[in-house]
Amino acid sequence: MKKYIYFTLLCLALMVGCNKNEAKDRVNDPTGKFMKISGRGLCQADGTEFTIKGVNLNHWLTPEAYCFGFSNISVTEVDKAFRQIFGDEYMNGWWKRFLENYIGDEDFVYLNSIAANTVRLPLTYRLFNDSFYLCDNNPEAGFAYIDYVVKMCKEVGLYLILDMHVAPGGQSGAAHIDDSDGYPRLFESQENMDEYCRIWRMIAERYAEEPIILGYELLNEPIAKKYESLYHYLQPTYEKATAAIREVDKNHIIILGGGNFCDDFSMLTNYAFDTKLMLTCHRYGSTDVTKFSDISIQTNLPMYMGEFGHWSGGAENNFQVVSNMKSRGIGYTYWPYKKMDNWESLLGFTVPEDWSMIAEFVNSPRETIVQVQIALKKVDVEKATKAMEEYLENCKFRNCFERSGVKDGLQFK
């Protein structure tokens, strides 16, 4: 069955790849023209209404521990654990191949074939400066990845949202989300704030004339509720970043998320600082989106659901929440697109043999040298290395399997 599904998907991919004009007609994005705000909605360059329907390219440029099957720790801590087992040389090469394999051409062709029209690309600030990240410290790496995604989006017919998923110092206060030490240090550090605005300005300057980019999402899931004393920083942070972007780019939509992981918009009191604003919300564990449509009505701004999913009752809830969003004019990008052996993801792939050995080590206490040595005694490095190699192979599109129930629930067609 798996081979049959992917033979079918490959045929679809080839047909889409050969029919680029049709794909471009669907996206309808003449050179030099940009997506526009139209009341509480969006419209394309020729004035046709547009509703975001897509996915997040999760766990690619911003890997997350839970997507590896580990406990909720930062990717920095995951990388540290991997290096304790395998060493720096192996891991530098492994991460490079991970970035090459996890998302590729076939993923974009597939998304077009199921009628998605948008991808949200989570980014980390570490890809835009000389801090070491995963496998190197190349400050141009982020642009290389965006350039690739722009190219593929143009080829198959998808819009692109750039999402600052990991900001300098952390913006959420949840280490597994923002690769921080567990406190949102973006807001109280002038150095972090300057770097944040500098990076957004660089991105905007490079892509100011790129119409396939729908908009810039300034922060992913800012300020957990337990840090609500920092809520008052969110409005000025958005205004500072927008000002930096508008120095070089007057074209693109600016996307703002509320506090408490894009759930609470009460601290955003001024939407008049820019004329091209859209809001984004996240919703896990509930199909009710009434509060978000109410906010859209109150502000007269478009709202899109940047992330939703992880249903305790099963992926069939996708159909209900998507129906609710459609009836209220809310677009959406699903999370997660791809995940190892997970019933919630659109695409899944097989857990490597002996992966549990790696997970046990990563989840073990490793705060001291003695603890690391104790944990390493339970690891067969040869078997663990084989598992790491299998992961790199299994995550390729051609080795993934589609979850048709998730796809049907997303109602792209």
mmCIF file of C-alpha atoms in Angstrom:
data_model
loop_
_atom_site.group_PDB
_atom_site.id
_atom_site.type_symbol
_atom_site.label_atom_id
_atom_site.label_comp_id
_atom_site.label_asym_id
_atom_site.label_seq_id
_atom_site.Cartn_x
_atom_site.Cartn_y
_atom_site.Cartn_z
ATOM 1 C CA MET A 1 0.000 0.000 0.000
ATOM 2 C CA LYS A 2 2.785 2.434 0.926
ATOM 3 C CA LYS A 3 4.534 1.832 -2.410
ATOM 4 C CA TYR A 4 1.247 2.337 -4.258
ATOM 5 C CA ILE A 5 0.569 5.628 -2.484
ATOM 6 C CA TYR A 6 3.968 6.981 -3.344
ATOM 7 C CA PHE A 7 3.836 5.816 -6.919
ATOM 8 C CA THR A 8 0.619 7.814 -7.190
ATOM 9 C CA LEU A 9 2.184 10.820 -5.470
ATOM 10 C CA LEU A 10 5.208 10.644 -7.752
ATOM 11 C CA CYS A 11 2.939 10.684 -10.812
ATOM 12 C CA LEU A 12 1.158 13.732 -9.396
ATOM 13 C CA ALA A 13 4.494 15.379 -8.742
ATOM 14 C CA LEU A 14 5.647 14.841 -12.276
ATOM 15 C CA MET A 15 2.402 16.215 -13.707
ATOM 16 C CA VAL A 16 2.581 19.315 -11.526
ATOM 17 C CA GLY A 17 6.227 19.829 -12.319
ATOM 18 C CA CYS A 18 5.478 19.736 -16.038
ATOM 19 C CA ASN A 19 2.554 22.146 -15.745
ATOM 20 C CA LYS A 20 4.108 25.207 -14.149
ATOM 21 C CA ASN A 21 1.947 27.666 -16.083
ATOM 22 C CA GLU A 22 -1.181 26.185 -14.527
ATOM 23 C CA ALA A 23 0.373 26.462 -11.072
ATOM 24 C CA LYS A 24 1.309 30.090 -11.604
ATOM 25 C CA ASP A 25 -2.195 30.895 -12.837
ATOM 26 C CA ARG A 26 -3.559 29.542 -9.575
ATOM 27 C CA VAL A 27 -1.214 31.684 -7.492
ATOM 28 C CA ASN A 28 -1.684 34.573 -9.920
ATOM 29 C CA ASP A 29 1.288 36.703 -8.948
ATOM 30 C CA PRO A 30 2.462 39.021 -11.746
ATOM 31 C CA THR A 31 6.018 40.274 -11.341
ATOM 32 C CA GLY A 32 6.217 43.399 -9.252
ATOM 33 C CA LYS A 33 2.748 43.021 -7.716
ATOM 34 C CA PHE A 34 2.071 41.989 -4.136
ATOM 35 C CA MET A 35 -0.592 40.456 -1.952
ATOM 36 C CA LYS A 36 -2.822 43.188 -0.569
ATOM 37 C CA ILE A 37 -4.985 43.774 2.481
ATOM 38 C CA SER A 38 -8.652 44.115 1.577
ATOM 39 C CA GLY A 39 -10.679 44.861 4.694
ATOM 40 C CA ARG A 40 -10.620 41.673 6.750
ATOM 41 C CA GLY A 41 -9.366 39.660 3.797
ATOM 42 C CA LEU A 42 -6.551 39.334 1.292
ATOM 43 C CA CYS A 43 -6.510 39.803 -2.449
ATOM 44 C CA GLN A 44 -3.949 38.994 -5.087
ATOM 45 C CA ALA A 45 -2.371 41.403 -7.516
ATOM 46 C CA ASP A 46 -5.311 41.281 -9.933
ATOM 47 C CA GLY A 47 -7.865 41.833 -7.159
ATOM 48 C CA THR A 48 -9.044 38.230 -6.780
ATOM 49 C CA GLU A 49 -9.797 37.199 -3.199
ATOM 50 C CA PHE A 50 -7.282 34.915 -1.543
ATOM 51 C CA THR A 51 -7.505 32.634 1.491
ATOM 52 C CA ILE A 52 -4.355 31.125 2.969
ATOM 53 C CA LYS A 53 -4.461 27.296 2.902
ATOM 54 C CA GLY A 54 -1.175 25.612 3.633
ATOM 55 C CA VAL A 55 1.318 24.061 6.012
ATOM 56 C CA ASN A 56 4.323 24.901 8.136
ATOM 57 C CA LEU A 57 7.683 23.556 6.982
ATOM 58 C CA ASN A 58 8.265 22.419 10.548
ATOM 59 C CA HIS A 59 11.353 20.800 12.074
ATOM 60 C CA TRP A 60 13.589 21.816 9.166
ATOM 61 C CA LEU A 61 15.431 25.071 9.784
ATOM 62 C CA THR A 62 14.244 25.157 13.406
ATOM 63 C CA PRO A 63 14.319 21.538 14.644
ATOM 64 C CA GLU A 64 12.327 20.749 17.786
ATOM 65 C CA ALA A 65 13.036 18.054 20.368
ATOM 66 C CA TYR A 66 9.531 16.596 20.363
ATOM 67 C CA CYS A 67 9.768 15.972 16.621
ATOM 68 C CA PHE A 68 12.720 13.704 17.388
ATOM 69 C CA GLY A 69 10.648 11.923 20.021
ATOM 70 C CA PHE A 70 12.510 13.599 22.908
ATOM 71 C CA SER A 71 11.302 15.564 25.913
ATOM 72 C CA ASN A 72 10.757 19.317 25.537
ATOM 73 C CA ILE A 73 14.261 20.773 25.519
ATOM 74 C CA SER A 74 15.856 23.327 23.223
ATOM 75 C CA VAL A 75 17.475 22.304 19.949
ATOM 76 C CA THR A 76 20.744 23.600 21.424
ATOM 77 C CA GLU A 77 20.399 20.966 24.162
ATOM 78 C CA VAL A 78 19.454 18.300 21.613
ATOM 79 C CA ASP A 79 22.566 19.118 19.595
ATOM 80 C CA LYS A 80 24.687 18.991 22.758
ATOM 81 C CA ALA A 81 23.335 15.518 23.571
ATOM 82 C CA PHE A 82 23.958 14.264 20.047
ATOM 83 C CA ARG A 83 27.538 15.522 20.196
ATOM 84 C CA GLN A 84 28.089 13.757 23.511
ATOM 85 C CA ILE A 85 27.336 10.482 21.744
ATOM 86 C CA PHE A 86 28.739 11.011 18.262
ATOM 87 C CA GLY A 87 31.276 13.832 18.471
ATOM 88 C CA ASP A 88 31.543 17.132 16.628
ATOM 89 C CA GLU A 89 32.811 15.923 13.263
ATOM 90 C CA TYR A 90 30.023 13.416 12.764
ATOM 91 C CA MET A 91 27.322 15.797 13.962
ATOM 92 C CA ASN A 92 28.464 18.691 11.788
ATOM 93 C CA GLY A 93 28.086 16.414 8.784
ATOM 94 C CA TRP A 94 24.844 14.886 10.059
ATOM 95 C CA TRP A 95 23.129 18.238 10.526
ATOM 96 C CA LYS A 96 24.235 19.340 7.063
ATOM 97 C CA ARG A 97 22.623 16.245 5.550
ATOM 98 C CA PHE A 98 19.537 16.713 7.728
ATOM 99 C CA LEU A 99 19.043 20.196 6.274
ATOM 100 C CA GLU A 100 19.495 18.797 2.774
ATOM 101 C CA ASN A 101 17.112 15.863 3.233
ATOM 102 C CA TYR A 102 14.237 16.959 5.437
ATOM 103 C CA ILE A 103 12.618 19.295 2.916
ATOM 104 C CA GLY A 104 13.288 18.997 -0.809
ATOM 105 C CA ASP A 105 11.823 19.693 -4.244
ATOM 106 C CA GLU A 106 9.321 16.847 -4.031
ATOM 107 C CA ASP A 107 7.753 18.285 -0.872
ATOM 108 C CA PHE A 108 6.809 21.477 -2.692
ATOM 109 C CA VAL A 109 5.483 19.615 -5.718
ATOM 110 C CA TYR A 110 3.398 17.402 -3.449
ATOM 111 C CA LEU A 111 1.912 20.397 -1.613
ATOM 112 C CA ASN A 112 0.857 21.900 -4.919
ATOM 113 C CA SER A 113 -0.678 18.586 -5.988
ATOM 114 C CA ILE A 114 -2.988 18.530 -2.946
ATOM 115 C CA ALA A 115 -4.010 22.184 -3.595
ATOM 116 C CA ALA A 116 -2.158 23.919 -0.766
ATOM 117 C CA ASN A 117 -1.418 27.515 -1.737
ATOM 118 C CA THR A 118 0.945 28.743 1.015
ATOM 119 C CA VAL A 119 3.881 27.588 3.112
ATOM 120 C CA ARG A 120 4.980 29.149 6.385
ATOM 121 C CA LEU A 121 8.757 28.961 6.841
ATOM 122 C CA PRO A 122 9.986 29.002 10.465
ATOM 123 C CA LEU A 123 13.353 30.775 10.731
ATOM 124 C CA THR A 124 15.971 31.263 13.425
ATOM 125 C CA TYR A 125 18.047 34.399 13.848
ATOM 126 C CA ARG A 126 21.116 32.144 14.088
ATOM 127 C CA LEU A 127 20.966 31.626 10.316
ATOM 128 C CA PHE A 128 21.608 35.345 9.780
ATOM 129 C CA ASN A 129 24.640 36.011 11.954
ATOM 130 C CA ASP A 130 27.950 34.340 12.729
ATOM 131 C CA SER A 131 26.799 32.334 15.754
ATOM 132 C CA PHE A 132 27.370 28.607 15.318
ATOM 133 C CA TYR A 133 24.150 26.781 14.463
ATOM 134 C CA LEU A 134 23.848 23.032 13.880
ATOM 135 C CA CYS A 135 26.718 22.648 11.431
ATOM 136 C CA ASP A 136 28.402 26.004 10.761
ATOM 137 C CA ASN A 137 28.405 29.750 11.448
ATOM 138 C CA ASN A 138 27.584 31.053 7.972
ATOM 139 C CA PRO A 139 25.639 34.350 8.239
ATOM 140 C CA GLU A 140 24.415 33.875 4.656
ATOM 141 C CA ALA A 141 22.846 30.468 5.339
ATOM 142 C CA GLY A 142 19.396 31.876 6.045
ATOM 143 C CA PHE A 143 19.287 33.703 2.738
ATOM 144 C CA ALA A 144 20.360 30.572 0.875
ATOM 145 C CA TYR A 145 17.444 28.629 2.364
ATOM 146 C CA ILE A 146 14.931 31.410 1.715
ATOM 147 C CA ASP A 147 16.213 31.749 -1.855
ATOM 148 C CA TYR A 148 15.642 28.028 -2.353
ATOM 149 C CA VAL A 149 12.115 28.135 -0.937
ATOM 150 C CA VAL A 150 11.285 31.212 -3.038
ATOM 151 C CA LYS A 151 12.510 29.370 -6.132
ATOM 152 C CA MET A 152 10.407 26.290 -5.382
ATOM 153 C CA CYS A 153 7.336 28.329 -4.499
ATOM 154 C CA LYS A 154 7.569 30.104 -7.829
ATOM 155 C CA GLU A 155 8.019 26.847 -9.703
ATOM 156 C CA VAL A 156 5.027 25.045 -8.245
ATOM 157 C CA GLY A 157 2.710 27.903 -7.300
ATOM 158 C CA LEU A 158 2.804 28.612 -3.575
ATOM 159 C CA TYR A 159 2.973 31.788 -1.544
ATOM 160 C CA LEU A 160 5.526 32.074 1.257
ATOM 161 C CA ILE A 161 5.245 33.489 4.782
ATOM 162 C CA LEU A 162 8.545 34.162 6.552
ATOM 163 C CA ASP A 163 8.178 33.460 10.275
ATOM 164 C CA MET A 164 10.754 34.563 12.875
ATOM 165 C CA HIS A 165 10.347 31.401 14.899
ATOM 166 C CA VAL A 166 13.444 31.878 17.049
ATOM 167 C CA ALA A 167 14.407 35.473 17.913
ATOM 168 C CA PRO A 168 17.605 36.677 19.632
ATOM 169 C CA GLY A 169 17.400 35.846 23.333
ATOM 170 C CA GLY A 170 14.116 34.014 22.894
ATOM 171 C CA GLN A 171 10.625 35.502 22.629
ATOM 172 C CA SER A 172 8.401 32.830 24.190
ATOM 173 C CA GLY A 173 9.901 31.690 27.456
ATOM 174 C CA ALA A 174 9.599 28.075 26.299
ATOM 175 C CA ALA A 175 13.011 26.660 25.442
ATOM 176 C CA HIS A 176 11.727 23.935 23.145
ATOM 177 C CA ILE A 177 10.002 26.576 21.016
ATOM 178 C CA ASP A 178 12.435 29.498 20.933
ATOM 179 C CA ASP A 179 15.771 27.711 21.591
ATOM 180 C CA SER A 180 16.355 29.819 24.705
ATOM 181 C CA ASP A 181 17.257 29.222 28.329
ATOM 182 C CA GLY A 182 13.565 29.401 29.236
ATOM 183 C CA TYR A 183 13.196 33.164 29.663
ATOM 184 C CA PRO A 184 12.191 35.575 26.837
ATOM 185 C CA ARG A 185 15.318 37.709 26.820
ATOM 186 C CA LEU A 186 14.543 39.502 23.566
ATOM 187 C CA PHE A 187 12.484 42.185 25.257
ATOM 188 C CA GLU A 188 14.713 43.423 28.077
ATOM 189 C CA SER A 189 17.994 43.401 26.150
ATOM 190 C CA GLN A 190 18.857 46.290 23.862
ATOM 191 C CA GLU A 191 21.516 44.142 22.209
ATOM 192 C CA ASN A 192 19.000 41.414 21.395
ATOM 193 C CA MET A 193 16.440 43.950 20.196
ATOM 194 C CA ASP A 194 18.952 45.660 17.929
ATOM 195 C CA GLU A 195 19.959 42.314 16.434
ATOM 196 C CA TYR A 196 16.329 41.341 15.930
ATOM 197 C CA CYS A 197 15.565 44.560 14.043
ATOM 198 C CA ARG A 198 18.818 44.346 12.087
ATOM 199 C CA ILE A 199 17.961 40.870 10.841
ATOM 200 C CA TRP A 200 14.438 41.820 9.820
ATOM 201 C CA ARG A 201 15.799 44.832 7.962
ATOM 202 C CA MET A 202 18.312 42.622 6.116
ATOM 203 C CA ILE A 203 15.609 40.141 5.152
ATOM 204 C CA ALA A 204 13.277 42.901 3.983
ATOM 205 C CA GLU A 205 15.987 44.610 1.976
ATOM 206 C CA ARG A 206 16.874 41.400 0.155
ATOM 207 C CA TYR A 207 13.268 40.408 -0.643
ATOM 208 C CA ALA A 208 11.601 43.812 -0.963
ATOM 209 C CA GLU A 209 10.747 43.174 -4.609
ATOM 210 C CA GLU A 210 9.810 39.497 -4.268
ATOM 211 C CA PRO A 211 6.027 39.124 -4.754
ATOM 212 C CA ILE A 212 5.859 35.389 -3.997
ATOM 213 C CA ILE A 213 6.475 36.320 -0.349
ATOM 214 C CA LEU A 214 3.061 37.005 1.161
ATOM 215 C CA GLY A 215 4.331 38.632 4.316
ATOM 216 C CA TYR A 216 6.724 38.851 7.256
ATOM 217 C CA GLU A 217 5.588 37.276 10.527
ATOM 218 C CA LEU A 218 7.498 39.256 13.121
ATOM 219 C CA LEU A 219 7.492 36.802 16.059
ATOM 220 C CA ASN A 220 6.326 33.254 16.618
ATOM 221 C CA GLU A 221 4.337 32.614 19.810
ATOM 222 C CA PRO A 222 5.630 35.518 21.920
ATOM 223 C CA ILE A 223 5.598 35.740 25.730
ATOM 224 C CA ALA A 224 4.094 32.833 27.631
ATOM 225 C CA LYS A 225 1.449 33.859 30.150
ATOM 226 C CA LYS A 226 3.750 33.178 33.097
ATOM 227 C CA TYR A 227 5.811 36.127 31.817
ATOM 228 C CA GLU A 228 2.817 38.415 31.308
ATOM 229 C CA SER A 229 4.703 41.180 33.130
ATOM 230 C CA LEU A 230 6.546 41.515 29.796
ATOM 231 C CA TYR A 231 3.373 41.884 27.716
ATOM 232 C CA HIS A 232 3.800 45.647 27.502
ATOM 233 C CA TYR A 233 6.968 45.129 25.446
ATOM 234 C CA LEU A 234 5.162 43.451 22.566
ATOM 235 C CA GLN A 235 3.553 46.528 20.982
ATOM 236 C CA PRO A 236 6.777 48.592 20.849
ATOM 237 C CA THR A 237 8.724 45.554 19.640
ATOM 238 C CA TYR A 238 6.396 45.192 16.674
ATOM 239 C CA GLU A 239 6.591 48.888 15.933
ATOM 240 C CA LYS A 240 10.404 48.851 16.032
ATOM 241 C CA ALA A 241 10.671 45.835 13.734
ATOM 242 C CA THR A 242 8.118 47.284 11.328
ATOM 243 C CA ALA A 243 9.992 50.583 11.206
ATOM 244 C CA ALA A 244 13.206 48.718 10.358
ATOM 245 C CA ILE A 245 11.433 46.799 7.589
ATOM 246 C CA ARG A 246 9.757 49.888 6.151
ATOM 247 C CA GLU A 247 13.113 51.602 5.729
ATOM 248 C CA VAL A 248 13.749 49.237 2.819
ATOM 249 C CA ASP A 249 10.433 47.530 1.981
ATOM 250 C CA LYS A 250 7.082 49.260 1.544
ATOM 251 C CA ASN A 251 5.492 46.298 -0.237
ATOM 252 C CA HIS A 252 4.978 43.344 2.051
ATOM 253 C CA ILE A 253 2.323 42.617 4.653
ATOM 254 C CA ILE A 254 3.421 42.654 8.302
ATOM 255 C CA ILE A 255 1.974 39.838 10.420
ATOM 256 C CA LEU A 256 1.478 40.210 14.176
ATOM 257 C CA GLY A 257 0.783 37.481 16.735
ATOM 258 C CA GLY A 258 -0.694 38.019 20.172
ATOM 259 C CA GLY A 259 0.904 37.186 23.503
ATOM 260 C CA ASN A 260 0.629 33.843 25.290
ATOM 261 C CA PHE A 261 1.592 31.889 22.171
ATOM 262 C CA CYS A 262 -0.542 33.948 19.737
ATOM 263 C CA ASP A 263 -3.688 33.550 21.815
ATOM 264 C CA ASP A 264 -4.067 36.886 23.663
ATOM 265 C CA PHE A 265 -4.223 40.188 21.736
ATOM 266 C CA SER A 266 -5.166 42.408 24.671
ATOM 267 C CA MET A 267 -1.714 44.008 24.905
ATOM 268 C CA LEU A 268 -1.834 45.180 21.269
ATOM 269 C CA THR A 269 -3.593 48.517 21.484
ATOM 270 C CA ASN A 270 -2.442 50.351 18.356
ATOM 271 C CA TYR A 271 -2.840 49.015 14.831
ATOM 272 C CA ALA A 272 -2.457 52.385 13.129
ATOM 273 C CA PHE A 273 1.344 52.305 12.929
ATOM 274 C CA ASP A 274 1.243 50.574 9.527
ATOM 275 C CA THR A 275 -1.293 50.247 6.710
ATOM 276 C CA LYS A 276 -0.474 46.638 5.770
ATOM 277 C CA LEU A 277 -1.081 44.602 8.899
ATOM 278 C CA MET A 278 -2.460 41.090 9.330
ATOM 279 C CA LEU A 279 -2.956 39.148 12.563
ATOM 280 C CA THR A 280 -2.064 35.548 13.324
ATOM 281 C CA CYS A 281 -3.404 33.206 15.997
ATOM 282 C CA HIS A 282 -2.556 29.660 17.088
ATOM 283 C CA ARG A 283 -4.982 27.078 18.407
ATOM 284 C CA TYR A 284 -4.178 23.643 19.803
ATOM 285 C CA GLY A 285 -6.692 21.355 21.468
ATOM 286 C CA SER A 286 -9.866 23.217 20.486
ATOM 287 C CA THR A 287 -11.892 23.687 17.313
ATOM 288 C CA ASP A 288 -13.492 26.954 18.484
ATOM 289 C CA VAL A 289 -12.127 30.009 16.664
ATOM 290 C CA THR A 290 -14.846 32.503 17.602
ATOM 291 C CA LYS A 291 -12.559 34.714 19.718
ATOM 292 C CA PHE A 292 -10.188 35.132 16.794
ATOM 293 C CA SER A 293 -12.873 36.053 14.292
ATOM 294 C CA ASP A 294 -14.189 38.544 16.860
ATOM 295 C CA ILE A 295 -10.730 40.138 17.090
ATOM 296 C CA SER A 296 -10.588 40.333 13.310
ATOM 297 C CA ILE A 297 -13.949 42.089 13.266
ATOM 298 C CA GLN A 298 -12.971 44.472 16.075
ATOM 299 C CA THR A 299 -9.711 45.481 14.406
ATOM 300 C CA ASN A 300 -10.950 45.200 10.805
ATOM 301 C CA LEU A 301 -7.783 43.275 9.983
ATOM 302 C CA PRO A 302 -7.303 39.857 8.360
ATOM 303 C CA MET A 303 -6.643 36.950 10.722
ATOM 304 C CA TYR A 304 -4.937 33.689 9.826
ATOM 305 C CA MET A 305 -4.299 30.592 11.934
ATOM 306 C CA GLY A 306 -0.541 30.115 11.737
ATOM 307 C CA GLU A 307 -0.588 26.828 13.654
ATOM 308 C CA PHE A 308 -3.237 24.320 14.724
ATOM 309 C CA GLY A 309 -3.438 20.586 15.336
ATOM 310 C CA HIS A 310 -2.221 18.128 18.009
ATOM 311 C CA TRP A 311 -5.699 16.851 18.676
ATOM 312 C CA SER A 312 -6.159 14.652 21.733
ATOM 313 C CA GLY A 313 -9.319 13.292 20.134
ATOM 314 C CA GLY A 314 -7.834 12.488 16.755
ATOM 315 C CA ALA A 315 -6.974 14.245 13.511
ATOM 316 C CA GLU A 316 -10.634 14.217 12.402
ATOM 317 C CA ASN A 317 -10.937 17.454 14.397
ATOM 318 C CA ASN A 318 -9.067 19.110 11.527
ATOM 319 C CA PHE A 319 -12.240 19.015 9.470
ATOM 320 C CA GLN A 320 -14.245 20.800 12.147
ATOM 321 C CA VAL A 321 -11.738 23.538 12.908
ATOM 322 C CA VAL A 322 -11.063 24.151 9.211
ATOM 323 C CA SER A 323 -14.797 24.397 8.549
ATOM 324 C CA ASN A 324 -15.067 26.882 11.411
ATOM 325 C CA MET A 325 -12.199 28.950 10.046
ATOM 326 C CA LYS A 326 -13.566 28.953 6.521
ATOM 327 C CA SER A 327 -16.986 30.117 7.693
ATOM 328 C CA ARG A 328 -15.325 33.039 9.488
ATOM 329 C CA GLY A 329 -12.853 34.051 6.780
ATOM 330 C CA ILE A 330 -9.741 32.817 8.606
ATOM 331 C CA GLY A 331 -6.899 31.319 6.567
ATOM 332 C CA TYR A 332 -4.594 28.648 7.972
ATOM 333 C CA THR A 333 -1.269 26.813 7.841
ATOM 334 C CA TYR A 334 -1.201 23.401 9.516
ATOM 335 C CA TRP A 335 1.352 22.128 12.005
ATOM 336 C CA PRO A 336 3.017 19.677 11.620
ATOM 337 C CA TYR A 337 3.524 19.004 7.924
ATOM 338 C CA LYS A 338 6.057 16.207 8.464
ATOM 339 C CA LYS A 339 6.943 14.238 11.584
ATOM 340 C CA MET A 340 8.444 10.884 12.451
ATOM 341 C CA ASP A 341 5.783 8.210 13.075
ATOM 342 C CA ASN A 342 3.088 10.648 14.123
ATOM 343 C CA TRP A 343 -0.622 10.303 13.380
ATOM 344 C CA GLU A 344 -1.107 14.096 13.494
ATOM 345 C CA SER A 345 1.258 15.027 10.664
ATOM 346 C CA LEU A 346 0.318 15.237 7.001
ATOM 347 C CA LEU A 347 3.390 13.171 6.127
ATOM 348 C CA GLY A 348 4.996 10.658 8.461
ATOM 349 C CA PHE A 349 8.063 8.457 8.324
ATOM 350 C CA THR A 350 9.303 5.361 10.094
ATOM 351 C CA VAL A 351 11.150 5.456 13.400
ATOM 352 C CA PRO A 352 14.650 4.012 12.916
ATOM 353 C CA GLU A 353 15.546 0.799 14.671
ATOM 354 C CA ASP A 354 17.244 1.530 18.024
ATOM 355 C CA TRP A 355 16.080 5.177 18.004
ATOM 356 C CA SER A 356 14.742 4.588 21.514
ATOM 357 C CA MET A 357 18.343 4.133 22.682
ATOM 358 C CA ILE A 358 19.171 7.652 21.506
ATOM 359 C CA ALA A 359 15.985 9.051 23.029
ATOM 360 C CA GLU A 360 16.779 7.454 26.379
ATOM 361 C CA PHE A 361 20.203 9.095 26.397
ATOM 362 C CA VAL A 362 18.892 12.531 25.396
ATOM 363 C CA ASN A 363 16.182 12.376 28.059
ATOM 364 C CA SER A 364 18.625 11.221 30.766
ATOM 365 C CA PRO A 365 20.205 13.549 33.354
ATOM 366 C CA ARG A 366 23.435 14.883 31.780
ATOM 367 C CA GLU A 367 24.271 17.882 33.912
ATOM 368 C CA THR A 368 27.607 16.498 35.089
ATOM 369 C CA ILE A 369 30.421 14.550 33.486
ATOM 370 C CA VAL A 370 29.594 11.569 35.686
ATOM 371 C CA GLN A 371 25.950 11.625 34.589
ATOM 372 C CA VAL A 372 27.003 11.748 30.933
ATOM 373 C CA GLN A 373 29.341 8.806 31.434
ATOM 374 C CA ILE A 374 26.604 6.775 33.137
ATOM 375 C CA ALA A 375 24.136 7.529 30.335
ATOM 376 C CA LEU A 376 26.713 6.685 27.634
ATOM 377 C CA LYS A 377 27.185 3.196 29.069
ATOM 378 C CA LYS A 378 23.666 2.373 27.852
ATOM 379 C CA VAL A 379 24.423 3.467 24.270
ATOM 380 C CA ASP A 380 25.744 1.129 21.604
ATOM 381 C CA VAL A 381 27.375 3.776 19.408
ATOM 382 C CA GLU A 382 27.448 1.552 16.327
ATOM 383 C CA LYS A 383 23.719 0.860 16.546
ATOM 384 C CA ALA A 384 22.992 4.475 17.425
ATOM 385 C CA THR A 385 24.959 5.690 14.397
ATOM 386 C CA LYS A 386 22.979 3.336 12.174
ATOM 387 C CA ALA A 387 19.771 4.806 13.601
ATOM 388 C CA MET A 388 20.953 8.336 12.863
ATOM 389 C CA GLU A 389 21.710 7.344 9.270
ATOM 390 C CA GLU A 390 18.295 5.708 8.935
ATOM 391 C CA TYR A 391 16.639 8.896 10.167
ATOM 392 C CA LEU A 392 18.278 10.891 7.382
ATOM 393 C CA GLU A 393 17.029 8.419 4.804
ATOM 394 C CA ASN A 394 13.543 7.924 6.236
ATOM 395 C CA CYS A 395 12.749 11.650 6.363
ATOM 396 C CA LYS A 396 13.181 12.117 2.610
ATOM 397 C CA PHE A 397 9.902 12.710 0.812
ATOM 398 C CA ARG A 398 10.163 9.503 -1.203
ATOM 399 C CA ASN A 399 10.259 7.462 2.012
ATOM 400 C CA CYS A 400 7.388 9.241 3.765
ATOM 401 C CA PHE A 401 3.786 8.118 3.907
ATOM 402 C CA GLU A 402 0.729 10.292 3.617
ATOM 403 C CA ARG A 403 -1.995 10.392 6.232
ATOM 404 C CA SER A 404 -5.069 10.752 4.082
ATOM 405 C CA GLY A 405 -7.299 11.522 7.080
ATOM 406 C CA VAL A 406 -5.185 14.559 7.927
ATOM 407 C CA LYS A 407 -5.142 15.675 4.291
ATOM 408 C CA ASP A 408 -8.920 15.346 3.878
ATOM 409 C CA GLY A 409 -9.515 17.283 7.077
ATOM 410 C CA LEU A 410 -7.449 20.210 5.829
ATOM 411 C CA GLN A 411 -9.884 20.760 2.928
ATOM 412 C CA PHE A 412 -7.340 22.269 0.581
ATOM 413 C CA LYS A 413 -9.435 21.288 -2.447
#
